[in-house]
Amino acid sequence: MITQAVRWIEEILGIPPEVLGRVFISLLVLVVLWVIRRLVLRVVLRDPLDLKATYNWDRGSSYIFLLLAALIIGPIWVGEVSNFTTYFGLVSAGIAIALKDPVLNFFGWLYIIFRRPFQVGDRIQLGSHAGDVTDVGLFQFSLLEMGNWVSADQHTGRVVHIPNGKIFLEAVANYSEGLPYIWNEVSLTITFESDWETAKSILQEIAKAHAPDFGDEMTSQYRKANREVNVSFTNLRPAVYTNIQENGVGLTSRYLCKPTERRATSQAIIEAVLREFRQRPEIEIAYPTHRLIRMEAP
């Protein structure tokens, strides 16, 4: 009966016997793989209320099902292709297209591991995301986020997972590479009538007290940074710059600090300045004001 059915299909559809056999085997492979997949899902997903696990297993098993089907059924039809090498090339190209993002993320991981634009513990910014690197995986790395609605480079409490492939598409800013310090600035404005030279001297001393120690350790770190990333600064010590603002004399203190201490050092400097200026009546902090000059007629 089976033989007669096969002959009938050959006569009606005009399909050669060898092709019909391949079709039958291919369908059989698909059915067996589908049954195995359903059995595995039934054993693994005993809790139907776990929606996240159900989704992950269902999606992952479908990918494995399609990959196994292609690898098993492909050689059955390889006679219709020129040779197995051609078939393998076609399958590889298909996988590369279908899994473009995972492949890009994997090569991004290799780039991160061997080129080391950053490592775990570094503070970085990639595109619009900034934070401390907490983990580097095969397909993504994790940041303890900073910024966003929180100012002064402090953490938000969220963990951001970024695909490794973004390393090829976005510029990476590393706060920790080279010297383990960044430049920070604290600005204030005093009135034109104030003794700006004394104020500048006070700000200079306060900034110097909160800057890192420029001893042998700093010299060693500077030389190491110069070798690794060709960092070259003419002056690493704190400096205070003067300019003219609309409502007074502007003083800007520029100093080095660790990336994680930016807000703390800014607060310490500002509080020290407020305490010191309170004892100096000749120095007043400026704020927006309006002046009215009355001209008497001659």
C-alpha positions as a LaTeX table, in Angstrom:
\begin{tabular}{lrrr}
\hline
Residue & $x$ (\AA) & $y$ (\AA) & $z$ (\AA) \\
\hline
Met1 & 0.00 & 0.00 & 0.00 \\
Ile2 & 2.83 & 2.36 & 0.86 \\
Thr3 & 4.53 & 1.53 & $-2.41$ \\
Gln4 & 1.35 & 2.25 & $-4.34$ \\
Ala5 & 0.91 & 5.56 & $-2.50$ \\
Val6 & 4.46 & 6.56 & $-3.33$ \\
Arg7 & 3.95 & 5.70 & $-7.01$ \\
Trp8 & 0.68 & 7.63 & $-7.04$ \\
Ile9 & 2.41 & 10.73 & $-5.63$ \\
Glu10 & 5.18 & 10.34 & $-8.19$ \\
Glu11 & 2.68 & 10.19 & $-11.03$ \\
Ile12 & 0.47 & 13.06 & $-9.81$ \\
Leu13 & 3.20 & 15.51 & $-8.73$ \\
Gly14 & 5.95 & 14.31 & $-11.02$ \\
Ile15 & 8.48 & 14.08 & $-8.18$ \\
Pro16 & 11.41 & 11.68 & $-8.70$ \\
Pro17 & 11.69 & 8.83 & $-6.14$ \\
Glu18 & 15.01 & 10.07 & $-4.67$ \\
Val19 & 13.62 & 13.59 & $-4.09$ \\
Leu20 & 10.45 & 12.17 & $-2.55$ \\
Gly21 & 12.57 & 10.09 & $-0.18$ \\
Arg22 & 14.50 & 13.16 & 0.91 \\
Val23 & 11.24 & 15.05 & 1.50 \\
Phe24 & 9.93 & 12.19 & 3.65 \\
Ile25 & 13.14 & 11.99 & 5.71 \\
Ser26 & 13.21 & 15.77 & 6.15 \\
Leu27 & 9.62 & 15.79 & 7.43 \\
Leu28 & 10.42 & 12.92 & 9.76 \\
Val29 & 13.42 & 14.80 & 11.19 \\
Leu30 & 11.27 & 17.90 & 11.77 \\
Val31 & 8.59 & 15.88 & 13.56 \\
Val32 & 11.13 & 14.10 & 15.78 \\
Leu33 & 12.88 & 17.33 & 16.70 \\
Trp34 & 9.53 & 19.01 & 17.44 \\
Val35 & 8.49 & 16.16 & 19.73 \\
Ile36 & 11.85 & 16.25 & 21.55 \\
Arg37 & 11.53 & 20.02 & 22.01 \\
Arg38 & 8.03 & 19.73 & 23.46 \\
Leu39 & 9.14 & 16.97 & 25.84 \\
Val40 & 12.12 & 19.02 & 27.05 \\
Leu41 & 9.92 & 22.07 & 27.63 \\
Arg42 & 7.39 & 19.99 & 29.55 \\
Val43 & 10.09 & 18.58 & 31.83 \\
Val44 & 11.90 & 21.87 & 32.40 \\
Leu45 & 8.90 & 24.17 & 32.72 \\
Arg46 & 7.02 & 22.51 & 35.52 \\
Asp47 & 5.86 & 25.87 & 36.85 \\
Pro48 & 3.65 & 27.44 & 34.13 \\
Leu49 & 3.35 & 30.66 & 36.17 \\
Asp50 & 7.03 & 31.46 & 35.74 \\
Leu51 & 6.45 & 33.57 & 32.63 \\
Lys52 & 10.04 & 34.79 & 32.32 \\
Ala53 & 11.52 & 31.28 & 32.38 \\
Thr54 & 8.82 & 30.07 & 30.00 \\
Tyr55 & 9.63 & 32.83 & 27.52 \\
Asn56 & 13.40 & 32.26 & 27.69 \\
Trp57 & 13.19 & 28.49 & 27.31 \\
Asp58 & 10.62 & 28.67 & 24.53 \\
Arg59 & 12.64 & 31.19 & 22.55 \\
Gly60 & 15.99 & 29.50 & 23.16 \\
Ser61 & 14.70 & 26.05 & 22.29 \\
Ser62 & 13.19 & 27.35 & 19.05 \\
Tyr63 & 16.59 & 28.67 & 17.97 \\
Ile64 & 18.24 & 25.34 & 18.82 \\
Phe65 & 15.45 & 23.49 & 16.98 \\
Leu66 & 16.01 & 25.50 & 13.80 \\
Leu67 & 19.79 & 25.13 & 14.00 \\
Leu68 & 19.64 & 21.35 & 14.48 \\
Ala69 & 17.08 & 21.02 & 11.68 \\
Ala70 & 19.36 & 22.92 & 9.30 \\
Leu71 & 22.42 & 20.86 & 10.28 \\
Ile72 & 20.61 & 17.51 & 9.95 \\
Ile73 & 18.43 & 18.16 & 6.92 \\
Gly74 & 21.10 & 20.09 & 5.01 \\
Pro75 & 23.37 & 17.13 & 4.26 \\
Ile76 & 20.33 & 15.17 & 3.04 \\
Trp77 & 19.90 & 17.71 & 0.26 \\
Val78 & 23.59 & 18.41 & $-0.22$ \\
Gly79 & 23.53 & 16.44 & $-3.45$ \\
Glu80 & 21.42 & 19.20 & $-4.93$ \\
Val81 & 24.13 & 21.70 & $-4.08$ \\
Ser82 & 27.54 & 21.52 & $-5.70$ \\
Asn83 & 29.29 & 20.09 & $-2.64$ \\
Phe84 & 29.29 & 20.13 & 1.13 \\
Thr85 & 31.70 & 23.06 & 1.27 \\
Thr86 & 29.23 & 25.20 & $-0.66$ \\
Tyr87 & 26.43 & 24.07 & 1.62 \\
Phe88 & 28.42 & 24.82 & 4.75 \\
Gly89 & 29.27 & 28.25 & 3.37 \\
Leu90 & 25.61 & 28.99 & 2.72 \\
Val91 & 24.63 & 27.83 & 6.19 \\
Ser92 & 27.41 & 29.90 & 7.76 \\
Ala93 & 26.32 & 32.99 & 5.83 \\
Gly94 & 22.72 & 32.42 & 6.89 \\
Ile95 & 23.70 & 32.05 & 10.54 \\
Ala96 & 25.88 & 35.16 & 10.34 \\
Ile97 & 22.97 & 37.18 & 8.96 \\
Ala98 & 20.41 & 35.78 & 11.40 \\
Leu99 & 22.72 & 36.15 & 14.40 \\
Lys100 & 24.38 & 39.41 & 13.35 \\
Asp101 & 23.99 & 41.11 & 16.71 \\
Pro102 & 25.22 & 38.18 & 18.88 \\
Val103 & 28.23 & 37.74 & 16.58 \\
Leu104 & 29.00 & 41.47 & 16.77 \\
Asn105 & 28.67 & 41.35 & 20.56 \\
Phe106 & 31.03 & 38.36 & 20.75 \\
Phe107 & 33.71 & 40.17 & 18.75 \\
Gly108 & 33.10 & 43.19 & 20.93 \\
Trp109 & 33.89 & 40.99 & 23.94 \\
Leu110 & 37.15 & 39.87 & 22.29 \\
Tyr111 & 38.04 & 43.50 & 21.64 \\
Ile112 & 37.34 & 44.44 & 25.28 \\
Ile113 & 39.37 & 41.51 & 26.62 \\
Phe114 & 42.44 & 41.93 & 24.41 \\
Arg115 & 42.47 & 45.65 & 23.53 \\
Arg116 & 41.25 & 46.61 & 27.04 \\
Pro117 & 39.57 & 50.00 & 26.42 \\
Phe118 & 38.22 & 49.43 & 29.93 \\
Gln119 & 38.07 & 46.75 & 32.60 \\
Val120 & 35.98 & 45.90 & 35.62 \\
Gly121 & 36.17 & 48.73 & 38.15 \\
Asp122 & 36.80 & 51.51 & 35.59 \\
Arg123 & 34.46 & 54.47 & 35.34 \\
Ile124 & 33.48 & 55.03 & 31.71 \\
Gln125 & 31.00 & 56.79 & 29.47 \\
Leu126 & 29.71 & 55.08 & 26.32 \\
Gly127 & 27.34 & 57.23 & 24.33 \\
Ser128 & 24.65 & 58.48 & 26.69 \\
His129 & 25.45 & 55.90 & 29.40 \\
Ala130 & 28.04 & 56.46 & 32.13 \\
Gly131 & 28.99 & 54.52 & 35.23 \\
Asp132 & 31.35 & 52.04 & 36.87 \\
Val133 & 31.97 & 48.74 & 35.05 \\
Thr134 & 30.80 & 45.88 & 37.26 \\
Asp135 & 30.91 & 42.95 & 34.84 \\
Val136 & 32.06 & 42.03 & 31.32 \\
Gly137 & 30.29 & 39.05 & 29.73 \\
Leu138 & 30.38 & 37.33 & 26.35 \\
Phe139 & 27.58 & 39.44 & 24.91 \\
Gln140 & 27.15 & 42.42 & 27.23 \\
Phe141 & 28.82 & 44.38 & 30.00 \\
Ser142 & 27.19 & 46.02 & 33.02 \\
Leu143 & 27.49 & 49.53 & 34.43 \\
Leu144 & 26.50 & 50.84 & 37.84 \\
Glu145 & 24.85 & 53.91 & 36.37 \\
Met146 & 25.73 & 57.46 & 37.33 \\
Gly147 & 24.37 & 60.78 & 36.15 \\
Asn148 & 20.95 & 60.86 & 34.51 \\
Trp149 & 18.71 & 62.59 & 37.08 \\
Val150 & 21.55 & 62.53 & 39.70 \\
Ser151 & 24.17 & 65.28 & 39.38 \\
Ala152 & 27.92 & 65.42 & 40.05 \\
Asp153 & 28.75 & 61.92 & 38.76 \\
Gln154 & 26.99 & 60.04 & 41.58 \\
His155 & 25.26 & 56.69 & 41.19 \\
Thr156 & 21.57 & 56.35 & 40.46 \\
Gly157 & 21.35 & 52.83 & 41.90 \\
Arg158 & 20.46 & 51.25 & 38.55 \\
Val159 & 22.53 & 48.66 & 36.68 \\
Val160 & 22.66 & 49.22 & 32.91 \\
His161 & 23.42 & 46.27 & 30.59 \\
Ile162 & 25.02 & 47.34 & 27.31 \\
Pro163 & 25.68 & 45.02 & 24.31 \\
Asn164 & 29.40 & 44.58 & 23.67 \\
Gly165 & 28.91 & 45.51 & 20.01 \\
Lys166 & 28.30 & 49.14 & 21.06 \\
Ile167 & 32.06 & 49.41 & 21.60 \\
Phe168 & 32.43 & 49.61 & 17.79 \\
Leu169 & 29.66 & 52.19 & 17.34 \\
Glu170 & 30.12 & 54.69 & 20.18 \\
Ala171 & 33.05 & 56.68 & 21.55 \\
Val172 & 34.31 & 55.42 & 24.91 \\
Ala173 & 35.51 & 57.85 & 27.59 \\
Asn174 & 37.51 & 56.16 & 30.35 \\
Tyr175 & 37.82 & 58.14 & 33.59 \\
Ser176 & 40.32 & 55.66 & 35.06 \\
Glu177 & 42.75 & 55.03 & 32.20 \\
Gly178 & 46.16 & 56.66 & 32.43 \\
Leu179 & 46.24 & 58.77 & 35.57 \\
Pro180 & 43.66 & 57.59 & 38.14 \\
Tyr181 & 42.52 & 61.22 & 38.47 \\
Ile182 & 40.36 & 63.69 & 36.57 \\
Trp183 & 40.36 & 67.48 & 36.49 \\
Asn184 & 37.56 & 69.14 & 38.43 \\
Glu185 & 36.66 & 72.80 & 38.71 \\
Val186 & 34.93 & 74.84 & 41.40 \\
Ser187 & 33.85 & 78.35 & 40.39 \\
Leu188 & 32.60 & 81.30 & 42.42 \\
Thr189 & 32.11 & 85.02 & 41.87 \\
Ile190 & 32.97 & 87.82 & 44.29 \\
Thr191 & 31.95 & 91.47 & 44.03 \\
Phe192 & 34.07 & 94.02 & 42.21 \\
Glu193 & 34.64 & 95.82 & 45.53 \\
Ser194 & 36.09 & 92.70 & 47.18 \\
Asp195 & 39.79 & 92.02 & 47.67 \\
Trp196 & 40.01 & 89.52 & 44.82 \\
Glu197 & 43.73 & 88.87 & 45.30 \\
Thr198 & 43.20 & 87.69 & 48.88 \\
Ala199 & 40.21 & 85.62 & 47.79 \\
Lys200 & 42.28 & 84.01 & 45.06 \\
Ser201 & 45.06 & 83.16 & 47.52 \\
Ile202 & 42.55 & 81.61 & 49.95 \\
Leu203 & 40.99 & 79.50 & 47.19 \\
Gln204 & 44.45 & 78.38 & 46.06 \\
Glu205 & 45.39 & 77.15 & 49.55 \\
Ile206 & 42.06 & 75.36 & 50.04 \\
Ala207 & 42.33 & 73.59 & 46.67 \\
Lys208 & 45.90 & 72.56 & 47.45 \\
Ala209 & 44.74 & 71.00 & 50.73 \\
His210 & 42.23 & 68.77 & 48.90 \\
Ala211 & 44.42 & 67.86 & 45.90 \\
Pro212 & 46.33 & 64.54 & 45.78 \\
Asp213 & 49.82 & 64.32 & 47.25 \\
Phe214 & 52.42 & 65.12 & 44.59 \\
Gly215 & 55.08 & 62.80 & 45.93 \\
Asp216 & 56.86 & 59.75 & 44.54 \\
Glu217 & 53.59 & 57.88 & 43.99 \\
Met218 & 52.15 & 60.64 & 41.79 \\
Thr219 & 55.41 & 60.85 & 39.82 \\
Ser220 & 55.34 & 57.07 & 39.25 \\
Gln221 & 51.68 & 57.17 & 38.13 \\
Tyr222 & 52.39 & 60.05 & 35.77 \\
Arg223 & 55.29 & 58.18 & 34.12 \\
Lys224 & 53.17 & 55.04 & 33.76 \\
Ala225 & 50.33 & 57.03 & 32.17 \\
Asn226 & 52.78 & 58.69 & 29.82 \\
Arg227 & 53.99 & 55.27 & 28.62 \\
Glu228 & 50.51 & 53.76 & 28.24 \\
Val229 & 48.44 & 56.54 & 26.70 \\
Asn230 & 51.00 & 59.28 & 26.00 \\
Val231 & 49.57 & 61.62 & 28.64 \\
Ser232 & 51.46 & 64.87 & 28.93 \\
Phe233 & 50.54 & 67.73 & 31.28 \\
Thr234 & 52.77 & 70.73 & 31.94 \\
Asn235 & 51.33 & 71.29 & 35.43 \\
Leu236 & 49.41 & 68.85 & 37.64 \\
Arg237 & 49.16 & 71.11 & 40.67 \\
Pro238 & 46.01 & 73.08 & 41.60 \\
Ala239 & 45.54 & 76.43 & 39.93 \\
Val240 & 43.07 & 79.31 & 40.29 \\
Tyr241 & 42.04 & 81.30 & 37.24 \\
Thr242 & 40.55 & 84.80 & 37.20 \\
Asn243 & 38.02 & 86.32 & 34.81 \\
Ile244 & 35.43 & 89.09 & 34.70 \\
Gln245 & 31.75 & 88.21 & 35.12 \\
Glu246 & 28.71 & 90.44 & 34.67 \\
Asn247 & 28.27 & 90.84 & 38.42 \\
Gly248 & 31.83 & 90.52 & 39.74 \\
Val249 & 35.21 & 88.84 & 39.57 \\
Gly250 & 35.09 & 85.15 & 38.71 \\
Leu251 & 37.52 & 82.73 & 40.37 \\
Thr252 & 37.81 & 79.15 & 39.12 \\
Ser253 & 39.79 & 76.55 & 41.03 \\
Arg254 & 41.07 & 73.67 & 38.90 \\
Tyr255 & 42.49 & 70.61 & 40.64 \\
Leu256 & 42.93 & 66.85 & 40.30 \\
Cys257 & 40.70 & 64.40 & 42.16 \\
Lys258 & 39.68 & 60.75 & 41.91 \\
Pro259 & 36.63 & 60.19 & 39.67 \\
Thr260 & 34.60 & 58.86 & 42.59 \\
Glu261 & 35.44 & 61.86 & 44.81 \\
Arg262 & 34.36 & 64.71 & 42.55 \\
Arg263 & 31.27 & 65.73 & 44.51 \\
Ala264 & 32.87 & 65.21 & 47.91 \\
Thr265 & 35.90 & 67.37 & 47.11 \\
Ser266 & 33.72 & 70.09 & 45.54 \\
Gln267 & 31.59 & 70.22 & 48.68 \\
Ala268 & 34.63 & 70.28 & 50.97 \\
Ile269 & 36.20 & 73.16 & 49.03 \\
Ile270 & 32.99 & 75.21 & 48.90 \\
Glu271 & 32.32 & 74.77 & 52.63 \\
Ala272 & 35.92 & 75.72 & 53.49 \\
Val273 & 35.63 & 78.82 & 51.28 \\
Leu274 & 32.35 & 79.86 & 52.94 \\
Arg275 & 33.85 & 79.50 & 56.42 \\
Glu276 & 36.97 & 81.43 & 55.43 \\
Phe277 & 35.11 & 84.23 & 53.62 \\
Arg278 & 32.81 & 84.67 & 56.62 \\
Gln279 & 35.82 & 85.85 & 58.58 \\
Arg280 & 36.92 & 88.26 & 55.83 \\
Pro281 & 34.66 & 91.35 & 55.64 \\
Glu282 & 36.67 & 92.61 & 52.68 \\
Ile283 & 35.43 & 89.68 & 50.57 \\
Glu284 & 31.78 & 89.30 & 49.50 \\
Ile285 & 30.29 & 86.65 & 47.28 \\
Ala286 & 28.46 & 88.26 & 44.35 \\
Tyr287 & 24.89 & 87.63 & 43.29 \\
Pro288 & 22.72 & 89.23 & 40.58 \\
Thr289 & 21.99 & 92.85 & 41.46 \\
His290 & 20.71 & 95.99 & 39.78 \\
Arg291 & 22.31 & 99.39 & 40.18 \\
Leu292 & 20.48 & 102.67 & 39.71 \\
Ile293 & 22.67 & 105.72 & 39.03 \\
Arg294 & 21.01 & 109.10 & 39.51 \\
Met295 & 22.50 & 111.95 & 37.56 \\
Glu296 & 21.98 & 115.45 & 38.99 \\
Ala297 & 21.31 & 118.19 & 36.47 \\
Pro298 & 24.10 & 120.83 & 36.34 \\
\hline
\end{tabular}
